[in-house]
mmCIF file of C-alpha atoms and ligand atoms in Angstrom:
data_model
loop_
_atom_site.group_PDB
_atom_site.id
_atom_site.type_symbol
_atom_site.label_atom_id
_atom_site.label_comp_id
_atom_site.label_asym_id
_atom_site.label_seq_id
_atom_site.Cartn_x
_atom_site.Cartn_y
_atom_site.Cartn_z
ATOM 1 C CA MET A 1 125.503 124.629 130.635
ATOM 2 C CA TRP A 2 125.717 126.779 134.233
ATOM 3 C CA LYS A 3 123.312 123.363 135.119
ATOM 4 C CA LYS A 4 126.672 121.605 134.633
ATOM 5 C CA GLU A 5 127.912 123.276 136.905
ATOM 6 C CA ARG A 6 125.246 123.109 139.602
ATOM 7 C CA LEU A 7 125.204 118.832 138.856
ATOM 8 C CA ASP A 8 129.003 119.178 139.364
ATOM 9 C CA GLU A 9 128.114 120.594 142.166
ATOM 10 C CA LEU A 10 125.312 117.819 143.504
ATOM 11 C CA LYS A 11 127.325 114.308 142.517
ATOM 12 C CA ASN A 12 129.747 115.995 145.246
ATOM 13 C CA LYS A 13 127.741 116.535 147.411
ATOM 14 C CA LEU A 14 125.999 113.001 147.230
ATOM 15 C CA THR A 15 129.561 110.834 146.035
ATOM 16 C CA ALA A 16 130.438 110.306 149.577
ATOM 17 C CA SER A 17 126.795 108.489 149.914
ATOM 18 C CA THR A 18 125.236 106.692 147.676
ATOM 19 C CA LYS A 19 126.471 106.372 143.890
ATOM 20 C CA LEU A 20 125.451 108.360 141.264
ATOM 21 C CA THR A 21 125.740 109.857 137.268
ATOM 22 C CA THR A 22 125.032 112.488 135.626
ATOM 23 C CA LEU A 23 124.534 114.086 132.400
ATOM 24 C CA ASN A 24 124.044 117.214 130.907
ATOM 25 C CA PHE A 25 122.001 118.125 127.113
ATOM 26 C CA ASP A 26 119.860 119.348 125.913
ATOM 27 C CA VAL A 27 116.033 117.444 125.258
ATOM 28 C CA ARG A 28 115.359 119.953 122.582
ATOM 29 C CA ASP A 29 117.913 117.704 120.456
ATOM 30 C CA ARG A 30 116.800 114.825 120.074
ATOM 31 C CA ASN A 31 120.669 113.573 118.776
ATOM 32 C CA ALA A 32 121.986 114.525 122.048
ATOM 33 C CA VAL A 33 119.344 113.060 123.963
ATOM 34 C CA SER A 34 119.900 109.556 122.189
ATOM 35 C CA ASN A 35 123.226 110.455 122.422
ATOM 36 C CA ALA A 36 123.780 111.184 126.613
ATOM 37 C CA VAL A 37 121.038 108.055 127.019
ATOM 38 C CA ASP A 38 123.007 105.534 125.236
ATOM 39 C CA SER A 39 126.633 106.598 126.822
ATOM 40 C CA LEU A 40 125.141 105.436 130.416
ATOM 41 C CA PRO A 41 127.270 103.990 132.135
ATOM 42 C CA ASP A 42 126.968 99.840 132.790
ATOM 43 C CA GLU A 43 125.781 100.230 135.729
ATOM 44 C CA PHE A 44 123.215 103.266 135.461
ATOM 45 C CA SER A 45 121.654 101.698 131.548
ATOM 46 C CA LYS A 46 118.768 100.557 133.054
ATOM 47 C CA ILE A 47 116.745 102.594 134.220
ATOM 48 C CA ASP A 48 113.601 102.492 136.261
ATOM 49 C CA VAL A 49 112.681 105.467 137.387
ATOM 50 C CA LEU A 50 112.327 108.220 134.514
ATOM 51 C CA ILE A 51 111.058 112.285 135.794
ATOM 52 C CA ASN A 52 110.623 114.172 133.181
ATOM 53 C CA ASN A 53 110.508 117.261 134.641
ATOM 54 C CA ALA A 54 111.909 119.664 131.840
ATOM 55 C CA GLY A 55 109.763 122.363 131.339
ATOM 56 C CA ASN A 56 110.200 126.040 131.610
ATOM 57 C CA ALA A 57 107.730 128.738 130.806
ATOM 58 C CA HIS A 58 109.005 131.578 128.820
ATOM 59 C CA GLY A 59 107.370 134.958 128.209
ATOM 60 C CA LEU A 60 103.155 136.011 129.663
ATOM 61 C CA ASP A 61 101.903 137.569 126.742
ATOM 62 C CA PRO A 62 98.128 137.879 125.375
ATOM 63 C CA ILE A 63 98.446 135.485 121.821
ATOM 64 C CA ASP A 64 98.361 138.317 119.269
ATOM 65 C CA GLN A 65 101.753 140.103 121.441
ATOM 66 C CA GLY A 66 103.238 136.781 122.195
ATOM 67 C CA SER A 67 106.812 135.992 121.163
ATOM 68 C CA LEU A 68 107.302 133.595 118.095
ATOM 69 C CA ASP A 69 110.606 132.482 119.745
ATOM 70 C CA ASP A 70 108.837 131.373 123.157
ATOM 71 C CA TRP A 71 106.337 129.333 121.799
ATOM 72 C CA ASP A 72 109.057 127.579 120.555
ATOM 73 C CA ALA A 73 110.590 127.216 122.567
ATOM 74 C CA MET A 74 108.375 125.474 124.962
ATOM 75 C CA LEU A 75 106.335 123.372 122.750
ATOM 76 C CA ASP A 76 110.202 122.570 121.996
ATOM 77 C CA ILE A 77 110.767 121.911 125.800
ATOM 78 C CA ASN A 78 108.281 121.002 127.077
ATOM 79 C CA VAL A 79 106.159 118.717 124.806
ATOM 80 C CA LYS A 80 109.200 117.848 121.992
ATOM 81 C CA GLY A 81 112.066 116.949 124.843
ATOM 82 C CA LEU A 82 109.515 115.492 126.510
ATOM 83 C CA LEU A 83 108.792 113.089 124.132
ATOM 84 C CA TYR A 84 112.142 112.491 123.088
ATOM 85 C CA VAL A 85 113.871 111.750 126.217
ATOM 86 C CA SER A 86 110.744 109.116 126.425
ATOM 87 C CA LYS A 87 111.627 107.590 123.179
ATOM 88 C CA ALA A 88 114.605 107.010 124.548
ATOM 89 C CA VAL A 89 113.831 105.586 127.475
ATOM 90 C CA LEU A 90 110.925 103.355 126.730
ATOM 91 C CA PRO A 91 112.610 100.510 125.484
ATOM 92 C CA GLN A 92 114.185 98.937 127.730
ATOM 93 C CA MET A 93 111.164 99.595 129.940
ATOM 94 C CA VAL A 94 109.006 97.655 127.639
ATOM 95 C CA GLU A 95 111.130 95.173 126.752
ATOM 96 C CA ARG A 96 112.004 94.541 130.936
ATOM 97 C CA LYS A 97 107.696 94.759 131.339
ATOM 98 C CA SER A 98 108.444 97.364 134.360
ATOM 99 C CA GLY A 99 109.095 100.621 135.398
ATOM 100 C CA HIS A 100 107.385 104.647 136.614
ATOM 101 C CA VAL A 101 106.797 107.177 133.905
ATOM 102 C CA ILE A 102 106.464 110.380 136.048
ATOM 103 C CA ASN A 103 105.337 113.630 133.881
ATOM 104 C CA ILE A 104 105.774 116.825 135.682
ATOM 105 C CA GLY A 105 102.623 119.046 134.586
ATOM 106 C CA SER A 106 101.238 121.817 136.387
ATOM 107 C CA ILE A 107 97.763 123.661 137.183
ATOM 108 C CA ALA A 108 98.549 124.630 133.614
ATOM 109 C CA GLY A 109 97.708 121.322 132.017
ATOM 110 C CA LYS A 110 94.843 121.507 133.498
ATOM 111 C CA GLU A 111 92.950 124.806 133.448
ATOM 112 C CA VAL A 112 93.772 128.297 130.399
ATOM 113 C CA TYR A 113 94.499 131.162 132.818
ATOM 114 C CA PRO A 114 94.522 134.827 130.793
ATOM 115 C CA LYS A 115 98.097 135.292 128.689
ATOM 116 C CA GLY A 116 99.019 131.449 129.918
ATOM 117 C CA ASN A 117 97.747 130.626 126.141
ATOM 118 C CA VAL A 118 100.506 128.721 124.813
ATOM 119 C CA TYR A 119 103.155 128.014 127.635
ATOM 120 C CA CYS A 120 98.500 126.246 128.595
ATOM 121 C CA ALA A 121 99.010 124.439 125.611
ATOM 122 C CA SER A 122 102.056 122.348 126.225
ATOM 123 C CA LYS A 123 101.163 121.358 129.444
ATOM 124 C CA HIS A 124 97.565 120.130 127.931
ATOM 125 C CA ALA A 125 100.217 118.339 125.581
ATOM 126 C CA VAL A 126 101.613 117.226 128.624
ATOM 127 C CA ASP A 127 98.344 116.381 130.014
ATOM 128 C CA ALA A 128 97.285 113.850 127.016
ATOM 129 C CA ILE A 129 101.303 112.406 126.347
ATOM 130 C CA ASN A 130 100.834 110.891 130.461
ATOM 131 C CA GLN A 131 97.232 110.135 129.530
ATOM 132 C CA GLY A 132 98.701 108.269 126.467
ATOM 133 C CA MET A 133 101.760 106.978 127.429
ATOM 134 C CA ARG A 134 99.967 104.960 130.853
ATOM 135 C CA ILE A 135 96.932 103.571 128.102
ATOM 136 C CA ASP A 136 100.079 102.187 125.584
ATOM 137 C CA LEU A 137 101.817 101.054 128.097
ATOM 138 C CA ASN A 138 99.384 99.253 130.151
ATOM 139 C CA GLU A 139 100.142 95.932 128.589
ATOM 140 C CA TYR A 140 103.411 96.118 129.857
ATOM 141 C CA GLY A 141 102.345 97.057 133.190
ATOM 142 C CA ILE A 142 104.823 100.605 133.156
ATOM 143 C CA ARG A 143 103.347 102.911 136.080
ATOM 144 C CA VAL A 144 102.969 105.603 134.195
ATOM 145 C CA GLY A 145 101.247 109.415 135.705
ATOM 146 C CA ALA A 146 101.883 112.955 136.465
ATOM 147 C CA VAL A 147 101.999 115.296 140.203
ATOM 148 C CA ASN A 148 100.606 118.917 138.445
ATOM 149 C CA PRO A 149 102.019 121.906 140.099
ATOM 150 C CA GLY A 150 100.900 124.966 140.849
ATOM 151 C CA ALA A 151 103.100 128.217 142.224
ATOM 152 C CA VAL A 152 106.221 126.419 143.101
ATOM 153 C CA GLU A 153 109.139 129.286 143.863
ATOM 154 C CA THR A 154 111.846 127.708 141.708
ATOM 155 C CA GLU A 155 113.377 129.999 139.095
ATOM 156 C CA PHE A 156 110.027 129.605 137.149
ATOM 157 C CA SER A 157 108.882 133.247 137.172
ATOM 158 C CA ASN A 158 113.198 134.699 136.756
ATOM 159 C CA VAL A 159 112.426 132.399 132.993
ATOM 160 C CA ARG A 160 108.732 133.471 132.662
ATOM 161 C CA PHE A 161 109.497 137.165 132.695
ATOM 162 C CA LYS A 162 113.355 136.365 131.432
ATOM 163 C CA GLY A 163 115.417 137.944 134.517
ATOM 164 C CA ASP A 164 112.824 140.387 135.627
ATOM 165 C CA THR A 165 113.612 139.850 139.349
ATOM 166 C CA GLU A 166 111.148 142.199 140.509
ATOM 167 C CA LYS A 167 108.587 140.943 138.220
ATOM 168 C CA ALA A 168 109.601 137.887 139.877
ATOM 169 C CA LYS A 169 109.625 137.819 142.733
ATOM 170 C CA ASN A 170 106.088 139.431 142.738
ATOM 171 C CA VAL A 171 104.161 136.331 142.019
ATOM 172 C CA TYR A 172 105.012 134.659 145.497
ATOM 173 C CA LYS A 173 104.706 137.682 147.546
ATOM 174 C CA GLY A 174 101.831 138.270 149.801
ATOM 175 C CA PHE A 175 101.298 133.896 150.534
ATOM 176 C CA GLN A 176 103.211 131.120 151.595
ATOM 177 C CA PRO A 177 103.838 129.057 147.429
ATOM 178 C CA LEU A 178 104.981 125.365 147.628
ATOM 179 C CA LYS A 179 109.351 125.009 148.436
ATOM 180 C CA PRO A 180 111.377 122.467 145.248
ATOM 181 C CA GLU A 181 110.698 120.075 148.034
ATOM 182 C CA ASP A 182 107.043 120.380 148.647
ATOM 183 C CA VAL A 183 107.326 118.480 145.548
ATOM 184 C CA ALA A 184 110.363 115.999 145.705
ATOM 185 C CA ASP A 185 108.404 115.328 148.674
ATOM 186 C CA ILE A 186 105.527 114.463 146.979
ATOM 187 C CA ILE A 187 107.501 112.127 143.693
ATOM 188 C CA HIS A 188 109.370 110.417 146.715
ATOM 189 C CA PHE A 189 105.891 109.303 147.842
ATOM 190 C CA VAL A 190 104.503 108.181 143.894
ATOM 191 C CA ILE A 191 107.752 106.082 143.331
ATOM 192 C CA THR A 192 107.289 104.834 147.197
ATOM 193 C CA ARG A 193 104.205 102.986 146.643
ATOM 194 C CA PRO A 194 104.213 99.183 146.145
ATOM 195 C CA TYR A 195 104.125 98.489 142.997
ATOM 196 C CA HIS A 196 100.271 97.537 142.407
ATOM 197 C CA VAL A 197 99.686 100.931 143.056
ATOM 198 C CA ASN A 198 99.992 103.673 140.321
ATOM 199 C CA ILE A 199 98.962 107.525 141.464
ATOM 200 C CA ALA A 200 98.086 108.218 137.521
ATOM 201 C CA ASP A 201 97.422 112.529 137.988
ATOM 202 C CA LEU A 202 98.015 114.482 140.636
ATOM 203 C CA VAL A 203 97.623 117.918 141.598
ATOM 204 C CA VAL A 204 99.177 119.907 144.420
ATOM 205 C CA MET A 205 99.230 123.602 144.500
ATOM 206 C CA PRO A 206 100.025 125.733 148.063
ATOM 207 C CA THR A 207 97.363 126.235 150.466
ATOM 208 C CA ALA A 208 96.640 129.526 149.186
ATOM 209 C CA GLN A 209 95.934 129.112 145.286
ATOM 210 C CA ALA A 210 92.506 127.365 144.496
ATOM 211 C CA SER A 211 92.865 127.673 140.503
ATOM 212 C CA GLY A 212 95.044 129.502 138.536
ATOM 213 C CA THR A 213 94.189 132.698 139.206
ATOM 214 C CA ILE A 214 93.071 132.525 141.707
ATOM 215 C CA VAL A 215 95.728 133.238 144.709
ATOM 216 C CA LYS A 216 94.413 134.971 148.620
ATOM 217 C CA LYS A 217 97.683 136.671 149.280
ATOM 218 C CA SER A 218 98.184 139.610 151.659
ATOM 219 C CA LEU A 219 99.687 142.390 150.470
HETATM 220 C C1 LIG B 1 103.314 126.717 137.016
HETATM 221 C C2 LIG B 1 102.147 127.315 137.587
HETATM 222 O O1 LIG B 1 100.701 128.683 137.832
HETATM 223 O O2 LIG B 1 102.112 129.886 136.630
HETATM 224 O O3 LIG B 1 103.777 125.868 135.963
HETATM 225 O O4 LIG B 1 100.617 127.736 135.810
HETATM 226 S S1 LIG B 1 101.442 128.260 136.690
#
Protein backbone atom coordinates (compact mmCIF):
# COMPACT_ATOMS: atom_id res chain seq x y z
CA MET A 1 0.00 0.00 0.00
CA TRP A 2 2.99 2.30 0.35
CA LYS A 3 2.58 3.38 -3.25
CA LYS A 4 -0.87 4.73 -2.38
CA GLU A 5 0.69 7.54 -0.34
CA ARG A 6 2.92 8.47 -3.24
CA LEU A 7 -0.02 8.52 -5.61
CA ASP A 8 -1.96 10.73 -3.20
CA GLU A 9 0.99 13.07 -2.90
CA LEU A 10 1.31 13.31 -6.65
CA LYS A 11 -2.41 13.83 -7.02
CA ASN A 12 -2.34 16.71 -4.54
CA LYS A 13 0.59 18.26 -6.35
CA LEU A 14 -0.97 18.06 -9.80
CA THR A 15 -4.58 18.83 -8.98
CA ALA A 16 -4.01 22.57 -9.38
CA SER A 17 -2.78 22.21 -12.97
CA THR A 18 -4.78 19.32 -14.39
CA LYS A 19 -7.72 17.01 -13.86
CA LEU A 20 -6.65 13.61 -12.66
CA THR A 21 -7.75 10.52 -10.87
CA THR A 22 -5.70 7.67 -9.42
CA LEU A 23 -6.34 3.98 -8.84
CA ASN A 24 -4.32 1.79 -6.54
CA PHE A 25 -4.55 -1.97 -7.08
CA ASP A 26 -2.47 -5.11 -7.37
CA VAL A 27 -1.96 -6.11 -11.00
CA ARG A 28 -1.58 -9.76 -9.90
CA ASP A 29 -5.21 -9.86 -8.82
CA ARG A 30 -7.35 -10.23 -11.93
CA ASN A 31 -10.57 -9.23 -10.15
CA ALA A 32 -8.95 -6.19 -8.57
CA VAL A 33 -7.73 -5.15 -12.02
CA SER A 34 -11.09 -5.36 -13.74
CA ASN A 35 -12.90 -3.81 -10.75
CA ALA A 36 -10.45 -0.91 -10.71
CA VAL A 37 -10.82 -0.19 -14.42
CA ASP A 38 -14.62 -0.53 -14.18
CA SER A 39 -14.69 1.86 -11.22
CA LEU A 40 -13.26 4.79 -13.18
CA PRO A 41 -15.50 7.84 -13.06
CA ASP A 42 -17.20 8.64 -16.39
CA GLU A 43 -14.88 11.50 -17.31
CA PHE A 44 -11.87 9.17 -17.03
CA SER A 45 -13.36 5.96 -18.35
CA LYS A 46 -12.20 6.53 -21.94
CA ILE A 47 -8.59 5.41 -21.94
CA ASP A 48 -6.52 6.65 -24.87
CA VAL A 49 -3.09 5.54 -23.69
CA LEU A 50 -2.16 2.50 -21.63
CA ILE A 51 1.39 2.35 -20.28
CA ASN A 52 2.13 -1.11 -18.94
CA ASN A 53 4.87 -0.12 -16.54
CA ALA A 54 4.31 -2.33 -13.48
CA GLY A 55 7.22 -4.73 -13.19
CA ASN A 56 10.05 -5.76 -10.94
CA ALA A 57 13.02 -8.06 -10.59
CA HIS A 58 13.10 -10.30 -7.53
CA GLY A 59 16.46 -11.84 -6.76
CA LEU A 60 19.52 -12.39 -8.93
CA ASP A 61 20.42 -16.03 -8.47
CA PRO A 62 21.69 -18.91 -10.58
CA ILE A 63 18.75 -20.92 -11.88
CA ASP A 64 19.34 -23.85 -9.50
CA GLN A 65 19.27 -21.51 -6.49
CA GLY A 66 16.36 -19.26 -7.48
CA SER A 67 13.41 -18.88 -5.14
CA LEU A 68 10.00 -20.10 -6.26
CA ASP A 69 8.41 -17.05 -4.61
CA ASP A 70 10.67 -14.74 -6.64
CA TRP A 71 9.79 -16.57 -9.82
CA ASP A 72 6.07 -16.37 -9.06
CA ALA A 73 6.34 -12.66 -8.30
CA MET A 74 8.15 -11.86 -11.56
CA LEU A 75 5.90 -13.93 -13.76
CA ASP A 76 2.73 -12.82 -11.97
CA ILE A 77 3.55 -9.11 -12.08
CA ASN A 78 5.63 -8.67 -15.23
CA VAL A 79 3.71 -11.03 -17.48
CA LYS A 80 0.29 -11.87 -16.09
CA GLY A 81 -0.26 -8.41 -14.57
CA LEU A 82 0.48 -6.80 -17.92
CA LEU A 83 -2.00 -9.17 -19.55
CA TYR A 84 -4.74 -8.58 -16.97
CA VAL A 85 -4.52 -4.80 -17.29
CA SER A 86 -4.40 -5.00 -21.10
CA LYS A 87 -7.40 -7.33 -21.14
CA ALA A 88 -9.36 -4.82 -19.04
CA VAL A 89 -8.51 -1.85 -21.26
CA LEU A 90 -8.23 -3.18 -24.82
CA PRO A 91 -11.94 -3.84 -25.54
CA GLN A 92 -12.78 -0.12 -25.44
CA MET A 93 -9.83 0.69 -27.72
CA VAL A 94 -10.93 -2.00 -30.15
CA GLU A 95 -14.47 -0.64 -30.09
CA ARG A 96 -13.29 2.90 -30.83
CA LYS A 97 -10.66 1.68 -33.28
CA SER A 98 -8.05 3.86 -31.66
CA GLY A 99 -5.68 3.84 -28.74
CA HIS A 100 -2.05 3.46 -27.82
CA VAL A 101 -0.41 0.76 -25.71
CA ILE A 102 3.16 1.20 -24.50
CA ASN A 103 4.68 -1.87 -22.95
CA ILE A 104 7.69 -1.22 -20.75
CA GLY A 105 10.13 -4.05 -21.40
CA SER A 106 13.82 -4.13 -20.64
CA ILE A 107 17.24 -4.80 -22.08
CA ALA A 108 16.57 -8.11 -20.27
CA GLY A 109 13.90 -8.80 -22.86
CA LYS A 110 16.44 -8.52 -25.66
CA GLU A 111 19.23 -10.62 -24.19
CA VAL A 112 19.85 -12.99 -21.30
CA TYR A 113 22.53 -12.29 -18.71
CA PRO A 114 24.01 -14.44 -15.93
CA LYS A 115 21.55 -15.02 -13.07
CA GLY A 116 18.90 -13.03 -14.96
CA ASN A 117 17.17 -16.27 -16.02
CA VAL A 118 13.52 -15.83 -14.94
CA TYR A 119 13.55 -12.01 -14.95
CA CYS A 120 14.91 -12.15 -18.52
CA ALA A 121 12.25 -14.72 -19.37
CA SER A 122 9.53 -12.42 -18.05
CA LYS A 123 10.84 -9.50 -20.12
CA HIS A 124 11.26 -11.69 -23.21
CA ALA A 125 7.58 -12.50 -22.68
CA VAL A 126 6.81 -8.76 -22.66
CA ASP A 127 8.71 -8.49 -25.96
CA ALA A 128 6.64 -11.31 -27.45
CA ILE A 129 3.36 -9.92 -26.10
CA ASN A 130 4.25 -6.50 -27.51
CA GLN A 131 4.73 -8.02 -30.96
CA GLY A 132 1.62 -10.17 -30.66
CA MET A 133 -0.52 -7.23 -29.54
CA ARG A 134 0.68 -5.15 -32.48
CA ILE A 135 -0.19 -7.92 -34.92
CA ASP A 136 -3.62 -8.67 -33.45
CA LEU A 137 -4.62 -5.03 -32.98
CA ASN A 138 -3.36 -3.95 -36.37
CA GLU A 139 -6.77 -4.13 -37.97
CA TYR A 140 -8.16 -1.72 -35.36
CA GLY A 141 -5.54 0.98 -35.94
CA ILE A 142 -4.30 0.78 -32.35
CA ARG A 143 -0.69 1.81 -31.80
CA VAL A 144 1.39 -0.72 -29.88
CA GLY A 145 5.03 -0.32 -29.00
CA ALA A 146 7.64 -1.14 -26.36
CA VAL A 147 10.22 0.95 -24.56
CA ASN A 148 13.06 -1.23 -23.27
CA PRO A 149 15.39 0.49 -20.79
CA GLY A 150 18.79 -0.65 -19.60
CA ALA A 151 20.12 0.61 -16.27
CA VAL A 152 17.77 3.18 -14.72
CA GLU A 153 18.35 4.28 -11.15
CA THR A 154 15.06 3.63 -9.39
CA GLU A 155 14.06 1.29 -6.56
CA PHE A 156 14.53 -1.51 -9.07
CA SER A 157 17.76 -2.85 -7.57
CA ASN A 158 16.50 -2.31 -4.04
CA VAL A 159 13.61 -4.60 -4.79
CA ARG A 160 15.85 -7.05 -6.68
CA PHE A 161 18.21 -7.26 -3.69
CA LYS A 162 15.39 -7.19 -1.15
CA GLY A 163 16.32 -4.00 0.65
CA ASP A 164 20.11 -4.50 0.59
CA THR A 165 20.76 -0.84 -0.23
CA GLU A 166 24.54 -1.28 -0.38
CA LYS A 167 24.22 -3.94 -3.07
CA ALA A 168 21.59 -1.89 -4.86
CA LYS A 169 23.69 1.29 -4.86
CA ASN A 170 26.66 -0.66 -6.19
CA VAL A 171 24.80 -1.43 -9.40
CA TYR A 172 24.83 2.27 -10.33
CA LYS A 173 28.27 3.15 -8.99
CA GLY A 174 30.99 4.48 -11.31
CA PHE A 175 28.78 5.52 -14.22
CA GLN A 176 25.82 7.71 -14.95
CA PRO A 177 22.68 5.55 -15.13
CA LEU A 178 19.47 6.71 -16.74
CA LYS A 179 17.11 8.68 -14.53
CA PRO A 180 13.39 7.85 -14.44
CA GLU A 181 12.84 11.25 -16.11
CA ASP A 182 14.93 10.12 -19.10
CA VAL A 183 12.55 7.23 -19.69
CA ALA A 184 9.49 9.38 -19.01
CA ASP A 185 10.74 11.86 -21.63
CA ILE A 186 10.98 9.09 -24.19
CA ILE A 187 7.51 7.82 -23.39
CA HIS A 188 6.23 11.38 -23.81
CA PHE A 189 7.96 11.54 -27.20
CA VAL A 190 6.44 8.20 -28.23
CA ILE A 191 2.93 9.31 -27.28
CA THR A 192 3.14 12.72 -28.93
CA ARG A 193 4.11 11.53 -32.43
CA PRO A 194 1.45 12.10 -35.07
CA TYR A 195 -1.05 9.24 -35.02
CA HIS A 196 0.32 7.61 -38.17
CA VAL A 197 3.72 7.18 -36.44
CA ASN A 198 4.08 4.17 -34.18
CA ILE A 199 7.37 3.67 -32.37
CA ALA A 200 7.21 -0.09 -32.30
CA ASP A 201 10.24 -1.08 -30.28
CA LEU A 202 12.84 1.10 -28.67
CA VAL A 203 15.90 0.22 -26.57
CA VAL A 204 17.46 2.91 -24.38
CA MET A 205 20.60 2.55 -22.31
CA PRO A 206 22.93 4.94 -20.51
CA THR A 207 25.82 5.97 -22.76
CA ALA A 208 28.09 4.00 -20.43
CA GLN A 209 26.17 0.79 -21.10
CA ALA A 210 26.67 -1.33 -24.21
CA SER A 211 24.65 -4.43 -23.28
CA GLY A 212 23.07 -6.13 -20.31
CA THR A 213 26.51 -7.07 -19.06
CA ILE A 214 28.86 -4.40 -20.44
CA VAL A 215 28.99 -1.14 -18.52
CA LYS A 216 31.99 1.17 -18.59
CA LYS A 217 32.61 2.03 -14.95
CA SER A 218 35.25 4.30 -13.51
CA LEU A 219 35.65 3.10 -9.97
C1 LIG B 1 16.24 -3.50 -15.90
C2 LIG B 1 17.56 -3.48 -16.52
O1 LIG B 1 19.82 -4.59 -16.88
O2 LIG B 1 18.81 -4.86 -14.69
O3 LIG B 1 15.28 -4.20 -16.58
O4 LIG B 1 17.94 -6.05 -16.56
S1 LIG B 1 18.55 -4.83 -16.12
